[in-house]
């Protein structure tokens, strides 16, 4: 039944309930099933190019981008510079990318290297864009001790820009939570 027809029927019906109406208004699009095993994860990692909009120039991780501090400062907005080049952290809940749900690819705001696809994103409730896996080779990791206990910091393999921290409380099957600063990312929607 078409949404409008269904709505009319519900409005006309004396038994129409608030929840039935809510179901029409707030119906969510049907999402692809979440990955069930590591084979599904590998498939997600392999098919990332299908999320790239036609005509997008994609740099490779083995073409390093090395700039001076001044060059980075000129190239990046202040808040992106602070995160990417000074390992800052954006305030939780401030990134528009928290609600980004379109198909597409998340690239490094510093150098354009593809890092995640929209299929790898999940709602962590933390206020930072979160992903349960990443593109192979996109990041390098190191341990930091800013908060006394060790955390795994990860940074872009191409430009060295700091992106966020990797935790092990994400959804199965990876149990990974790549907690990424939104200002370190740029989203390129796949388009129509
Ligand atoms: Zn980068």
mmCIF file of N, CA, C and O in Angstrom, residues 26-102:
data_model
loop_
_atom_site.group_PDB
_atom_site.id
_atom_site.type_symbol
_atom_site.label_atom_id
_atom_site.label_comp_id
_atom_site.label_asym_id
_atom_site.label_seq_id
_atom_site.Cartn_x
_atom_site.Cartn_y
_atom_site.Cartn_z
ATOM 1 N N UNK A 26 7.515 7.630 10.744
ATOM 2 C CA UNK A 26 8.917 7.429 11.098
ATOM 3 C C UNK A 26 9.487 6.128 10.547
ATOM 4 O O UNK A 26 10.508 5.661 11.000
ATOM 5 N N UNK A 27 8.810 5.565 9.539
ATOM 6 C CA UNK A 27 9.318 4.328 8.958
ATOM 7 C C UNK A 27 10.744 4.551 8.461
ATOM 8 O O UNK A 27 11.022 5.530 7.789
ATOM 9 N N UNK A 28 11.629 3.644 8.828
ATOM 10 C CA UNK A 28 13.032 3.783 8.417
ATOM 11 C C UNK A 28 13.246 2.999 7.128
ATOM 12 O O UNK A 28 12.600 1.974 6.918
ATOM 13 N N UNK A 29 14.173 3.480 6.283
ATOM 14 C CA UNK A 29 14.462 2.683 5.092
ATOM 15 C C UNK A 29 15.060 1.343 5.509
ATOM 16 O O UNK A 29 15.692 1.242 6.557
ATOM 17 N N UNK A 30 14.817 0.345 4.703
ATOM 18 C CA UNK A 30 15.358 -0.978 5.030
ATOM 19 C C UNK A 30 16.851 -0.976 4.748
ATOM 20 O O UNK A 30 17.282 -0.652 3.648
ATOM 21 N N UNK A 31 17.628 -1.297 5.775
ATOM 22 C CA UNK A 31 19.081 -1.295 5.615
ATOM 23 C C UNK A 31 19.551 -2.697 5.260
ATOM 24 O O UNK A 31 18.896 -3.682 5.597
ATOM 25 N N UNK A 32 20.710 -2.743 4.605
ATOM 26 C CA UNK A 32 21.311 -4.041 4.339
ATOM 27 C C UNK A 32 21.623 -4.694 5.681
ATOM 28 O O UNK A 32 21.878 -4.007 6.660
ATOM 29 N N UNK A 33 21.580 -6.008 5.711
ATOM 30 C CA UNK A 33 21.848 -6.715 6.956
ATOM 31 C C UNK A 33 23.252 -6.375 7.437
ATOM 32 O O UNK A 33 24.172 -6.248 6.635
ATOM 33 N N UNK A 34 23.423 -6.197 8.749
ATOM 34 C CA UNK A 34 24.780 -5.924 9.252
ATOM 35 C C UNK A 34 25.682 -7.130 9.013
ATOM 36 O O UNK A 34 25.190 -8.254 8.947
ATOM 37 N N UNK A 35 26.992 -6.900 8.886
ATOM 38 C CA UNK A 35 27.899 -8.014 8.616
ATOM 39 C C UNK A 35 27.865 -9.031 9.752
ATOM 40 O O UNK A 35 27.900 -8.673 10.916
ATOM 41 N N UNK A 36 27.775 -10.321 9.382
ATOM 42 C CA UNK A 36 27.618 -11.361 10.389
ATOM 43 C C UNK A 36 28.947 -11.988 10.770
ATOM 44 O O UNK A 36 29.110 -12.486 11.871
ATOM 45 N N UNK A 37 29.896 -11.982 9.863
ATOM 46 C CA UNK A 37 31.170 -12.646 10.149
ATOM 47 C C UNK A 37 32.308 -11.915 9.446
ATOM 48 O O UNK A 37 32.084 -10.940 8.734
ATOM 49 N N UNK A 38 33.520 -12.389 9.647
ATOM 50 C CA UNK A 38 34.687 -11.682 9.115
ATOM 51 C C UNK A 38 34.734 -11.743 7.583
ATOM 52 O O UNK A 38 35.331 -10.887 6.952
ATOM 53 N N UNK A 39 34.102 -12.752 7.004
ATOM 54 C CA UNK A 39 34.012 -12.813 5.534
ATOM 55 C C UNK A 39 33.222 -11.614 5.018
ATOM 56 O O UNK A 39 33.569 -11.007 3.999
ATOM 57 N N UNK A 40 32.119 -11.283 5.721
ATOM 58 C CA UNK A 40 31.312 -10.116 5.338
ATOM 59 C C UNK A 40 32.134 -8.835 5.465
ATOM 60 O O UNK A 40 32.022 -7.925 4.648
ATOM 61 N N UNK A 41 32.957 -8.769 6.511
ATOM 62 C CA UNK A 41 33.805 -7.587 6.721
ATOM 63 C C UNK A 41 34.805 -7.449 5.566
ATOM 64 O O UNK A 41 35.006 -6.369 5.021
ATOM 65 N N UNK A 42 35.412 -8.574 5.194
ATOM 66 C CA UNK A 42 36.362 -8.543 4.074
ATOM 67 C C UNK A 42 35.674 -8.080 2.799
ATOM 68 O O UNK A 42 36.252 -7.328 2.009
ATOM 69 N N UNK A 43 34.426 -8.529 2.615
ATOM 70 C CA UNK A 43 33.671 -8.112 1.425
ATOM 71 C C UNK A 43 33.444 -6.597 1.451
ATOM 72 O O UNK A 43 33.596 -5.919 0.436
ATOM 73 N N UNK A 44 33.122 -6.055 2.636
ATOM 74 C CA UNK A 44 32.932 -4.604 2.776
ATOM 75 C C UNK A 44 34.220 -3.864 2.428
ATOM 76 O O UNK A 44 34.192 -2.798 1.816
ATOM 77 N N UNK A 45 35.335 -4.428 2.886
ATOM 78 C CA UNK A 45 36.623 -3.766 2.644
ATOM 79 C C UNK A 45 37.004 -3.829 1.171
ATOM 80 O O UNK A 45 37.607 -2.906 0.638
ATOM 81 N N UNK A 46 36.619 -4.926 0.515
ATOM 82 C CA UNK A 46 36.981 -5.093 -0.900
ATOM 83 C C UNK A 46 36.142 -4.228 -1.828
ATOM 84 O O UNK A 46 36.624 -3.788 -2.873
ATOM 85 N N UNK A 47 34.870 -4.015 -1.466
ATOM 86 C CA UNK A 47 33.974 -3.351 -2.425
ATOM 87 C C UNK A 47 33.923 -1.827 -2.263
ATOM 88 O O UNK A 47 33.026 -1.178 -2.773
ATOM 89 N N UNK A 48 34.918 -1.255 -1.554
ATOM 90 C CA UNK A 48 34.829 0.164 -1.211
ATOM 91 C C UNK A 48 34.737 1.059 -2.442
ATOM 92 O O UNK A 48 34.113 2.118 -2.394
ATOM 93 N N UNK A 49 35.332 0.636 -3.571
ATOM 94 C CA UNK A 49 35.328 1.505 -4.759
ATOM 95 C C UNK A 49 33.925 1.723 -5.306
ATOM 96 O O UNK A 49 33.678 2.711 -5.998
ATOM 97 N N UNK A 50 33.004 0.806 -4.974
ATOM 98 C CA UNK A 50 31.630 0.984 -5.456
ATOM 99 C C UNK A 50 30.949 2.156 -4.734
ATOM 100 O O UNK A 50 29.863 2.564 -5.112
ATOM 101 N N UNK A 51 31.591 2.687 -3.684
ATOM 102 C CA UNK A 51 31.012 3.824 -2.951
ATOM 103 C C UNK A 51 31.608 5.168 -3.366
ATOM 104 O O UNK A 51 31.234 6.200 -2.839
ATOM 105 N N UNK A 52 32.537 5.110 -4.307
ATOM 106 C CA UNK A 52 33.197 6.346 -4.746
ATOM 107 C C UNK A 52 32.419 6.965 -5.896
ATOM 108 O O UNK A 52 32.103 6.276 -6.867
ATOM 109 N N UNK A 53 32.101 8.246 -5.759
ATOM 110 C CA UNK A 53 31.383 8.946 -6.828
ATOM 111 C C UNK A 53 32.257 8.972 -8.087
ATOM 112 O O UNK A 53 33.478 9.118 -8.001
ATOM 113 N N UNK A 54 31.594 8.831 -9.231
ATOM 114 C CA UNK A 54 32.324 8.828 -10.501
ATOM 115 C C UNK A 54 33.109 10.125 -10.649
ATOM 116 O O UNK A 54 32.620 11.196 -10.294
ATOM 117 N N UNK A 55 34.337 10.011 -11.128
ATOM 118 C CA UNK A 55 35.144 11.204 -11.399
ATOM 119 C C UNK A 55 35.900 11.738 -10.195
ATOM 120 O O UNK A 55 36.582 12.754 -10.297
ATOM 121 N N UNK A 56 35.792 11.045 -9.020
ATOM 122 C CA UNK A 56 36.525 11.500 -7.832
ATOM 123 C C UNK A 56 37.990 11.056 -7.934
ATOM 124 O O UNK A 56 38.256 9.880 -8.163
ATOM 125 N N UNK A 57 38.901 11.995 -7.767
ATOM 126 C CA UNK A 57 40.323 11.646 -7.793
ATOM 127 C C UNK A 57 40.698 11.049 -6.447
ATOM 128 O O UNK A 57 40.470 11.663 -5.406
ATOM 129 N N UNK A 58 41.229 9.835 -6.451
ATOM 130 C CA UNK A 58 41.551 9.134 -5.212
ATOM 131 C C UNK A 58 43.065 8.946 -5.107
ATOM 132 O O UNK A 58 43.665 8.249 -5.925
ATOM 133 N N UNK A 59 43.688 9.564 -4.096
ATOM 134 C CA UNK A 59 45.128 9.356 -3.925
ATOM 135 C C UNK A 59 45.402 8.002 -3.267
ATOM 136 O O UNK A 59 44.505 7.400 -2.685
ATOM 137 N N UNK A 60 46.629 7.538 -3.338
ATOM 138 C CA UNK A 60 46.990 6.257 -2.732
ATOM 139 C C UNK A 60 47.835 6.496 -1.486
ATOM 140 O O UNK A 60 48.526 7.508 -1.373
ATOM 141 N N UNK A 61 47.767 5.505 -0.561
ATOM 142 C CA UNK A 61 48.497 5.632 0.707
ATOM 143 C C UNK A 61 50.003 5.684 0.477
ATOM 144 O O UNK A 61 50.740 6.248 1.274
ATOM 145 N N UNK A 62 50.456 5.070 -0.621
ATOM 146 C CA UNK A 62 51.906 5.059 -0.872
ATOM 147 C C UNK A 62 52.402 6.282 -1.652
ATOM 148 O O UNK A 62 53.510 6.287 -2.170
ATOM 149 N N UNK A 63 51.555 7.300 -1.734
ATOM 150 C CA UNK A 63 52.006 8.600 -2.267
ATOM 151 C C UNK A 63 51.954 9.574 -1.096
ATOM 152 O O UNK A 63 50.981 10.314 -0.945
ATOM 153 N N UNK A 64 52.968 9.578 -0.217
ATOM 154 C CA UNK A 64 52.876 10.369 1.011
ATOM 155 C C UNK A 64 52.719 11.864 0.741
ATOM 156 O O UNK A 64 53.254 12.373 -0.240
ATOM 157 N N UNK A 65 51.957 12.497 1.612
ATOM 158 C CA UNK A 65 51.798 13.951 1.525
ATOM 159 C C UNK A 65 52.480 14.546 2.752
ATOM 160 O O UNK A 65 52.005 14.374 3.880
ATOM 161 N N UNK A 66 53.597 15.207 2.525
ATOM 162 C CA UNK A 66 54.349 15.800 3.643
ATOM 163 C C UNK A 66 54.382 17.307 3.451
ATOM 164 O O UNK A 66 54.907 17.803 2.455
ATOM 165 N N UNK A 67 53.837 18.035 4.408
ATOM 166 C CA UNK A 67 53.820 19.494 4.340
ATOM 167 C C UNK A 67 54.379 20.059 5.641
ATOM 168 O O UNK A 67 54.375 19.374 6.674
ATOM 169 N N UNK A 68 54.820 21.307 5.573
ATOM 170 C CA UNK A 68 55.294 21.964 6.796
ATOM 171 C C UNK A 68 54.090 22.380 7.636
ATOM 172 O O UNK A 68 52.960 22.413 7.133
ATOM 173 N N UNK A 69 54.335 22.726 8.894
ATOM 174 C CA UNK A 69 53.250 23.180 9.778
ATOM 175 C C UNK A 69 52.520 24.359 9.153
ATOM 176 O O UNK A 69 51.285 24.431 9.194
ATOM 177 N N UNK A 70 53.275 25.282 8.591
ATOM 178 C CA UNK A 70 52.660 26.472 7.987
ATOM 179 C C UNK A 70 51.792 26.106 6.791
ATOM 180 O O UNK A 70 50.712 26.657 6.607
ATOM 181 N N UNK A 71 52.291 25.185 5.997
ATOM 182 C CA UNK A 71 51.504 24.754 4.825
ATOM 183 C C UNK A 71 50.203 24.085 5.263
ATOM 184 O O UNK A 71 49.147 24.317 4.680
ATOM 185 N N UNK A 72 50.284 23.256 6.315
ATOM 186 C CA UNK A 72 49.061 22.609 6.826
ATOM 187 C C UNK A 72 48.089 23.657 7.356
ATOM 188 O O UNK A 72 46.887 23.580 7.141
ATOM 189 N N UNK A 73 48.640 24.637 8.052
ATOM 190 C CA UNK A 73 47.785 25.677 8.633
ATOM 191 C C UNK A 73 47.013 26.419 7.545
ATOM 192 O O UNK A 73 45.851 26.770 7.715
ATOM 193 N N UNK A 74 47.697 26.654 6.421
ATOM 194 C CA UNK A 74 47.040 27.357 5.305
ATOM 195 C C UNK A 74 46.004 26.471 4.632
ATOM 196 O O UNK A 74 44.977 26.925 4.158
ATOM 197 N N UNK A 75 46.289 25.191 4.596
ATOM 198 C CA UNK A 75 45.452 24.263 3.844
ATOM 199 C C UNK A 75 44.167 23.883 4.590
ATOM 200 O O UNK A 75 43.140 23.610 3.975
ATOM 201 N N UNK A 76 44.234 23.859 5.923
ATOM 202 C CA UNK A 76 43.126 23.304 6.710
ATOM 203 C C UNK A 76 42.382 24.373 7.502
ATOM 204 O O UNK A 76 42.999 25.319 7.996
ATOM 205 N N UNK A 77 41.070 24.193 7.688
ATOM 206 C CA UNK A 77 40.351 25.036 8.651
ATOM 207 C C UNK A 77 40.960 24.831 10.049
ATOM 208 O O UNK A 77 41.483 23.750 10.334
ATOM 209 N N UNK A 78 40.864 25.856 10.899
ATOM 210 C CA UNK A 78 41.532 25.816 12.214
ATOM 211 C C UNK A 78 41.182 24.569 13.023
ATOM 212 O O UNK A 78 42.058 23.928 13.612
ATOM 213 N N UNK A 79 39.885 24.201 13.038
ATOM 214 C CA UNK A 79 39.485 23.070 13.885
ATOM 215 C C UNK A 79 40.028 21.749 13.333
ATOM 216 O O UNK A 79 40.364 20.845 14.091
ATOM 217 N N UNK A 80 40.126 21.644 12.007
ATOM 218 C CA UNK A 80 40.706 20.428 11.410
ATOM 219 C C UNK A 80 42.208 20.371 11.681
ATOM 220 O O UNK A 80 42.765 19.305 11.958
ATOM 221 N N UNK A 81 42.859 21.528 11.612
ATOM 222 C CA UNK A 81 44.302 21.583 11.888
ATOM 223 C C UNK A 81 44.592 21.093 13.304
ATOM 224 O O UNK A 81 45.493 20.299 13.539
ATOM 225 N N UNK A 82 43.783 21.570 14.245
ATOM 226 C CA UNK A 82 43.986 21.231 15.650
ATOM 227 C C UNK A 82 43.896 19.710 15.881
ATOM 228 O O UNK A 82 44.675 19.138 16.633
ATOM 229 N N UNK A 83 42.940 19.073 15.230
ATOM 230 C CA UNK A 83 42.782 17.624 15.395
ATOM 231 C C UNK A 83 43.856 16.874 14.609
ATOM 232 O O UNK A 83 44.589 16.046 15.163
ATOM 233 N N UNK A 84 43.969 17.184 13.319
ATOM 234 C CA UNK A 84 44.842 16.397 12.445
ATOM 235 C C UNK A 84 46.328 16.577 12.762
ATOM 236 O O UNK A 84 47.087 15.616 12.757
ATOM 237 N N UNK A 85 46.718 17.811 13.041
ATOM 238 C CA UNK A 85 48.157 18.080 13.186
ATOM 239 C C UNK A 85 48.589 18.235 14.637
ATOM 240 O O UNK A 85 49.778 18.222 14.931
ATOM 241 N N UNK A 86 47.627 18.436 15.563
ATOM 242 C CA UNK A 86 48.005 18.607 16.973
ATOM 243 C C UNK A 86 47.319 17.608 17.894
ATOM 244 O O UNK A 86 47.279 17.780 19.105
ATOM 245 N N UNK A 87 46.745 16.572 17.287
ATOM 246 C CA UNK A 87 46.077 15.502 18.030
ATOM 247 C C UNK A 87 45.008 16.015 18.981
ATOM 248 O O UNK A 87 44.830 15.504 20.085
ATOM 249 N N UNK A 88 44.305 17.049 18.579
ATOM 250 C CA UNK A 88 43.194 17.561 19.377
ATOM 251 C C UNK A 88 41.970 16.661 19.252
ATOM 252 O O UNK A 88 41.956 15.718 18.465
ATOM 253 N N UNK A 89 40.950 16.939 20.056
ATOM 254 C CA UNK A 89 39.692 16.188 19.998
ATOM 255 C C UNK A 89 38.544 17.173 19.908
ATOM 256 O O UNK A 89 38.462 18.114 20.698
ATOM 257 N N UNK A 90 37.671 16.965 18.921
ATOM 258 C CA UNK A 90 36.520 17.864 18.798
ATOM 259 C C UNK A 90 35.509 17.558 19.897
ATOM 260 O O UNK A 90 35.483 16.449 20.432
ATOM 261 N N UNK A 91 34.678 18.532 20.215
ATOM 262 C CA UNK A 91 33.660 18.344 21.241
ATOM 263 C C UNK A 91 32.633 17.318 20.744
ATOM 264 O O UNK A 91 32.215 17.359 19.593
ATOM 265 N N UNK A 92 32.237 16.378 21.608
ATOM 266 C CA UNK A 92 31.287 15.335 21.223
ATOM 267 C C UNK A 92 29.982 15.959 20.737
ATOM 268 O O UNK A 92 29.543 16.980 21.269
ATOM 269 N N UNK A 93 29.395 15.354 19.739
ATOM 270 C CA UNK A 93 28.082 15.781 19.265
ATOM 271 C C UNK A 93 28.107 16.990 18.346
ATOM 272 O O UNK A 93 27.051 17.484 17.961
ATOM 273 N N UNK A 94 29.294 17.485 17.977
ATOM 274 C CA UNK A 94 29.355 18.700 17.163
ATOM 275 C C UNK A 94 29.472 18.414 15.668
ATOM 276 O O UNK A 94 29.279 19.317 14.865
ATOM 277 N N UNK A 95 29.780 17.181 15.298
ATOM 278 C CA UNK A 95 30.010 16.904 13.879
ATOM 279 C C UNK A 95 28.714 16.584 13.134
ATOM 280 O O UNK A 95 27.933 15.738 13.567
ATOM 281 N N UNK A 96 28.541 17.256 12.000
ATOM 282 C CA UNK A 96 27.382 16.966 11.145
ATOM 283 C C UNK A 96 27.470 15.542 10.604
ATOM 284 O O UNK A 96 26.459 14.952 10.223
ATOM 285 N N UNK A 97 28.668 14.986 10.592
ATOM 286 C CA UNK A 97 28.843 13.631 10.050
ATOM 287 C C UNK A 97 28.264 12.558 10.974
ATOM 288 O O UNK A 97 28.094 11.414 10.568
ATOM 289 N N UNK A 98 27.953 12.930 12.223
ATOM 290 C CA UNK A 98 27.296 11.962 13.105
ATOM 291 C C UNK A 98 26.024 11.427 12.466
ATOM 292 O O UNK A 98 25.682 10.262 12.616
ATOM 293 N N UNK A 99 25.330 12.314 11.771
ATOM 294 C CA UNK A 99 24.038 11.919 11.182
ATOM 295 C C UNK A 99 24.134 11.592 9.696
ATOM 296 O O UNK A 99 23.112 11.435 9.042
ATOM 297 N N UNK A 100 25.330 11.506 9.171
ATOM 298 C CA UNK A 100 25.490 11.229 7.744
ATOM 299 C C UNK A 100 25.189 9.754 7.471
ATOM 300 O O UNK A 100 25.868 8.886 7.992
ATOM 301 N N UNK A 101 24.166 9.507 6.660
ATOM 302 C CA UNK A 101 23.775 8.112 6.423
ATOM 303 C C UNK A 101 23.721 7.769 4.938
ATOM 304 O O UNK A 101 23.319 6.674 4.566
ATOM 305 N N UNK A 102 24.105 8.730 4.080
ATOM 306 C CA UNK A 102 24.042 8.445 2.640
ATOM 307 C C UNK A 102 25.169 7.483 2.236
ATOM 308 O O UNK A 102 26.192 7.422 2.909
#
